[in-house]
Amino acid sequence: MAGFAAAAEMPGLKVGDDAPDFTLTSGTGEEVTLSVVLEDGPAVLVFVRSADWCPYCRRQLQDLEANRAMLEAAGAQLIAFSYDDAETQAKAVAKLGLSYPLLADPESQTIEAYGILNQEARGKSLGVPHPAIFVVDAAGKVRAKLMEADYRDRPSSAAIQEALEVLN
């Protein structure tokens, strides 16, 4: 996509929508189900293109790790996703030193359910999402959505923390 003219034109779920439930495998081999996660409170769902070949995604994942405690102190659980398979996710978790779940969505079903599948992607990037962050409350409603027009730009951890204020 050449860029988004306004937030309303950005792909994906809108604030107020129900977040689709999912069960996916993490890079450490555990199954993670959104409805179970939400039993413990809200979640920050971070969709990245690839933890394997995308340098912007790897940088974002590392920034999230560095700021994980701050985000969790704001009351939310951090979960990241990409279309990579579980084996690739496991390597990324080890290489990047991630302590939060990095979920594998190799068929892009969850990516598609959240409405952020990049329809223009081709080749090895077929199935990637538009990078997006959804703040989901304990009731499963999208309370905030953060996206940038350019896939190379990502919302900062401070912006995520600010978005978490909608939960209070």
mmCIF file of C-alpha atoms in Angstrom:
data_model
loop_
_atom_site.group_PDB
_atom_site.id
_atom_site.type_symbol
_atom_site.label_atom_id
_atom_site.label_comp_id
_atom_site.label_asym_id
_atom_site.label_seq_id
_atom_site.Cartn_x
_atom_site.Cartn_y
_atom_site.Cartn_z
ATOM 1 C CA MET A 1 0.000 0.000 0.000
ATOM 2 C CA ALA A 2 1.429 3.348 -0.908
ATOM 3 C CA GLY A 3 0.489 4.835 2.455
ATOM 4 C CA PHE A 4 -2.571 5.535 4.516
ATOM 5 C CA ALA A 5 -4.234 8.914 4.213
ATOM 6 C CA ALA A 6 -5.978 8.683 7.581
ATOM 7 C CA ALA A 7 -6.316 6.268 10.458
ATOM 8 C CA ALA A 8 -9.823 5.368 9.295
ATOM 9 C CA GLU A 9 -8.381 4.139 5.995
ATOM 10 C CA MET A 10 -5.801 1.876 7.617
ATOM 11 C CA PRO A 11 -6.496 -1.803 7.164
ATOM 12 C CA GLY A 12 -7.603 -4.010 10.001
ATOM 13 C CA LEU A 13 -9.926 -4.067 12.924
ATOM 14 C CA LYS A 14 -11.235 -0.776 14.229
ATOM 15 C CA VAL A 15 -11.394 0.465 17.812
ATOM 16 C CA GLY A 16 -14.511 -1.090 19.354
ATOM 17 C CA ASP A 17 -14.377 -4.286 17.278
ATOM 18 C CA ASP A 18 -14.220 -7.695 18.930
ATOM 19 C CA ALA A 19 -10.720 -9.168 18.702
ATOM 20 C CA PRO A 20 -10.919 -12.588 17.021
ATOM 21 C CA ASP A 21 -9.852 -15.426 19.303
ATOM 22 C CA PHE A 22 -6.903 -17.565 18.242
ATOM 23 C CA THR A 23 -4.735 -20.428 19.390
ATOM 24 C CA LEU A 24 -1.196 -20.303 18.013
ATOM 25 C CA THR A 25 2.145 -21.863 18.916
ATOM 26 C CA SER A 26 4.895 -19.694 20.353
ATOM 27 C CA GLY A 27 8.603 -19.792 19.601
ATOM 28 C CA THR A 28 9.055 -21.738 22.846
ATOM 29 C CA GLY A 29 6.515 -24.370 21.808
ATOM 30 C CA GLU A 30 3.601 -23.376 24.041
ATOM 31 C CA GLU A 31 0.106 -22.848 22.714
ATOM 32 C CA VAL A 32 -1.324 -19.404 23.382
ATOM 33 C CA THR A 33 -5.063 -18.707 23.187
ATOM 34 C CA LEU A 34 -6.264 -15.113 23.326
ATOM 35 C CA SER A 35 -9.373 -15.850 25.400
ATOM 36 C CA VAL A 36 -7.195 -17.583 28.017
ATOM 37 C CA VAL A 37 -4.653 -14.716 28.035
ATOM 38 C CA LEU A 38 -7.465 -12.196 28.545
ATOM 39 C CA GLU A 39 -8.570 -14.004 31.717
ATOM 40 C CA ASP A 40 -5.501 -12.362 33.305
ATOM 41 C CA GLY A 41 -6.207 -8.915 31.857
ATOM 42 C CA PRO A 42 -5.663 -6.905 28.679
ATOM 43 C CA ALA A 43 -3.156 -7.694 25.947
ATOM 44 C CA VAL A 44 -0.997 -5.795 23.483
ATOM 45 C CA LEU A 45 -0.981 -7.710 20.185
ATOM 46 C CA VAL A 46 1.963 -6.771 17.970
ATOM 47 C CA PHE A 47 1.912 -7.995 14.362
ATOM 48 C CA VAL A 48 5.259 -7.873 12.534
ATOM 49 C CA ARG A 49 6.161 -8.923 9.013
ATOM 50 C CA SER A 50 8.926 -11.425 9.863
ATOM 51 C CA ALA A 51 11.141 -12.085 12.872
ATOM 52 C CA ASP A 52 13.529 -13.783 10.433
ATOM 53 C CA TRP A 53 14.323 -11.474 7.489
ATOM 54 C CA CYS A 54 12.798 -8.075 8.377
ATOM 55 C CA PRO A 55 15.332 -5.794 10.132
ATOM 56 C CA TYR A 56 12.594 -3.311 11.124
ATOM 57 C CA CYS A 57 10.632 -6.119 12.774
ATOM 58 C CA ARG A 58 13.650 -7.481 14.642
ATOM 59 C CA ARG A 59 14.457 -3.972 15.898
ATOM 60 C CA GLN A 60 10.847 -3.513 17.037
ATOM 61 C CA LEU A 61 10.813 -6.891 18.805
ATOM 62 C CA GLN A 62 14.029 -6.008 20.640
ATOM 63 C CA ASP A 63 12.642 -2.586 21.615
ATOM 64 C CA LEU A 64 9.546 -4.285 22.987
ATOM 65 C CA GLU A 65 11.729 -6.646 25.011
ATOM 66 C CA ALA A 66 13.709 -3.722 26.421
ATOM 67 C CA ASN A 67 10.442 -2.031 27.428
ATOM 68 C CA ARG A 68 8.425 -5.127 28.344
ATOM 69 C CA ALA A 69 8.438 -4.440 32.094
ATOM 70 C CA MET A 70 7.166 -0.884 31.507
ATOM 71 C CA LEU A 71 4.349 -2.139 29.271
ATOM 72 C CA GLU A 72 3.395 -4.902 31.699
ATOM 73 C CA ALA A 73 3.450 -2.400 34.575
ATOM 74 C CA ALA A 74 0.886 -0.422 32.570
ATOM 75 C CA GLY A 75 -1.358 -3.466 32.905
ATOM 76 C CA ALA A 76 -1.073 -5.488 29.713
ATOM 77 C CA GLN A 77 0.447 -8.704 28.491
ATOM 78 C CA LEU A 78 2.671 -8.453 25.431
ATOM 79 C CA ILE A 79 2.258 -10.899 22.531
ATOM 80 C CA ALA A 80 3.875 -10.675 19.083
ATOM 81 C CA PHE A 81 2.998 -12.457 15.824
ATOM 82 C CA SER A 82 4.423 -13.054 12.387
ATOM 83 C CA TYR A 83 3.755 -15.401 9.507
ATOM 84 C CA ASP A 84 6.984 -17.287 10.258
ATOM 85 C CA ASP A 85 6.714 -20.935 11.269
ATOM 86 C CA ALA A 86 7.317 -22.159 14.843
ATOM 87 C CA GLU A 87 10.899 -23.274 14.101
ATOM 88 C CA THR A 88 11.792 -19.833 12.735
ATOM 89 C CA GLN A 89 10.092 -18.216 15.737
ATOM 90 C CA ALA A 90 12.120 -20.400 18.118
ATOM 91 C CA LYS A 91 15.352 -19.241 16.474
ATOM 92 C CA ALA A 92 14.234 -15.606 16.646
ATOM 93 C CA VAL A 93 13.287 -15.892 20.333
ATOM 94 C CA ALA A 94 16.747 -17.268 21.130
ATOM 95 C CA LYS A 95 18.653 -14.834 18.906
ATOM 96 C CA LEU A 96 16.750 -11.747 20.052
ATOM 97 C CA GLY A 97 16.460 -12.800 23.702
ATOM 98 C CA LEU A 98 12.670 -12.424 23.826
ATOM 99 C CA SER A 99 10.827 -13.294 27.026
ATOM 100 C CA TYR A 100 7.305 -12.622 25.734
ATOM 101 C CA PRO A 101 5.405 -14.932 23.352
ATOM 102 C CA LEU A 102 6.299 -14.697 19.655
ATOM 103 C CA LEU A 103 3.521 -16.597 17.912
ATOM 104 C CA ALA A 104 3.731 -18.435 14.608
ATOM 105 C CA ASP A 105 0.925 -17.807 12.107
ATOM 106 C CA PRO A 106 2.377 -19.565 9.028
ATOM 107 C CA GLU A 107 -0.990 -19.820 7.290
ATOM 108 C CA SER A 108 -1.713 -16.134 8.094
ATOM 109 C CA GLN A 109 -5.152 -17.060 9.446
ATOM 110 C CA THR A 110 -4.951 -14.783 12.468
ATOM 111 C CA ILE A 111 -3.325 -12.056 10.391
ATOM 112 C CA GLU A 112 -6.253 -12.307 7.996
ATOM 113 C CA ALA A 113 -8.829 -12.415 10.828
ATOM 114 C CA TYR A 114 -7.443 -9.107 12.111
ATOM 115 C CA GLY A 115 -7.781 -7.643 8.594
ATOM 116 C CA ILE A 116 -4.126 -6.738 8.160
ATOM 117 C CA LEU A 117 -2.955 -9.245 5.534
ATOM 118 C CA ASN A 118 -0.832 -7.362 3.011
ATOM 119 C CA GLN A 119 -2.571 -8.219 -0.261
ATOM 120 C CA GLU A 120 0.279 -6.704 -2.291
ATOM 121 C CA ALA A 121 3.005 -8.937 -0.822
ATOM 122 C CA ARG A 122 4.695 -11.370 -3.212
ATOM 123 C CA GLY A 123 7.463 -13.967 -3.084
ATOM 124 C CA LYS A 124 8.901 -14.694 0.344
ATOM 125 C CA SER A 125 6.747 -11.955 1.853
ATOM 126 C CA LEU A 126 3.474 -13.557 0.714
ATOM 127 C CA GLY A 127 1.315 -13.786 3.849
ATOM 128 C CA VAL A 128 2.877 -10.919 5.828
ATOM 129 C CA PRO A 129 0.708 -8.459 7.705
ATOM 130 C CA HIS A 130 0.760 -4.719 7.591
ATOM 131 C CA PRO A 131 2.618 -4.072 10.862
ATOM 132 C CA ALA A 132 0.020 -3.202 13.501
ATOM 133 C CA ILE A 133 -0.520 -3.100 17.237
ATOM 134 C CA PHE A 134 -3.884 -3.731 18.868
ATOM 135 C CA VAL A 135 -4.590 -3.047 22.534
ATOM 136 C CA VAL A 136 -7.318 -5.501 23.567
ATOM 137 C CA ASP A 137 -9.157 -5.184 26.877
ATOM 138 C CA ALA A 138 -10.034 -8.133 29.122
ATOM 139 C CA ALA A 139 -13.486 -8.323 27.510
ATOM 140 C CA GLY A 140 -11.881 -8.901 24.091
ATOM 141 C CA LYS A 141 -12.609 -5.460 22.603
ATOM 142 C CA VAL A 142 -10.042 -3.516 20.592
ATOM 143 C CA ARG A 143 -9.449 -0.370 22.643
ATOM 144 C CA ALA A 144 -6.561 1.098 20.621
ATOM 145 C CA LYS A 145 -4.866 0.528 17.276
ATOM 146 C CA LEU A 146 -1.428 1.784 16.311
ATOM 147 C CA MET A 147 -0.138 1.702 12.735
ATOM 148 C CA GLU A 148 2.222 3.729 10.595
ATOM 149 C CA ALA A 149 1.851 4.430 6.880
ATOM 150 C CA ASP A 150 5.347 3.089 6.106
ATOM 151 C CA TYR A 151 6.229 -0.461 7.183
ATOM 152 C CA ARG A 152 9.701 0.778 8.161
ATOM 153 C CA ASP A 153 8.211 3.041 10.830
ATOM 154 C CA ARG A 154 6.861 1.440 13.990
ATOM 155 C CA PRO A 155 5.004 2.893 16.963
ATOM 156 C CA SER A 156 7.337 3.434 19.911
ATOM 157 C CA SER A 157 6.992 1.645 23.223
ATOM 158 C CA ALA A 158 6.069 5.036 24.695
ATOM 159 C CA ALA A 159 3.191 5.289 22.191
ATOM 160 C CA ILE A 160 2.029 1.807 23.226
ATOM 161 C CA GLN A 161 2.217 2.799 26.885
ATOM 162 C CA GLU A 162 0.156 5.902 26.103
ATOM 163 C CA ALA A 163 -2.392 3.756 24.258
ATOM 164 C CA LEU A 164 -2.679 1.544 27.346
ATOM 165 C CA GLU A 165 -4.051 4.534 29.239
ATOM 166 C CA VAL A 166 -7.399 3.935 27.487
ATOM 167 C CA LEU A 167 -7.763 0.891 29.733
ATOM 168 C CA ASN A 168 -7.818 2.950 32.923
#
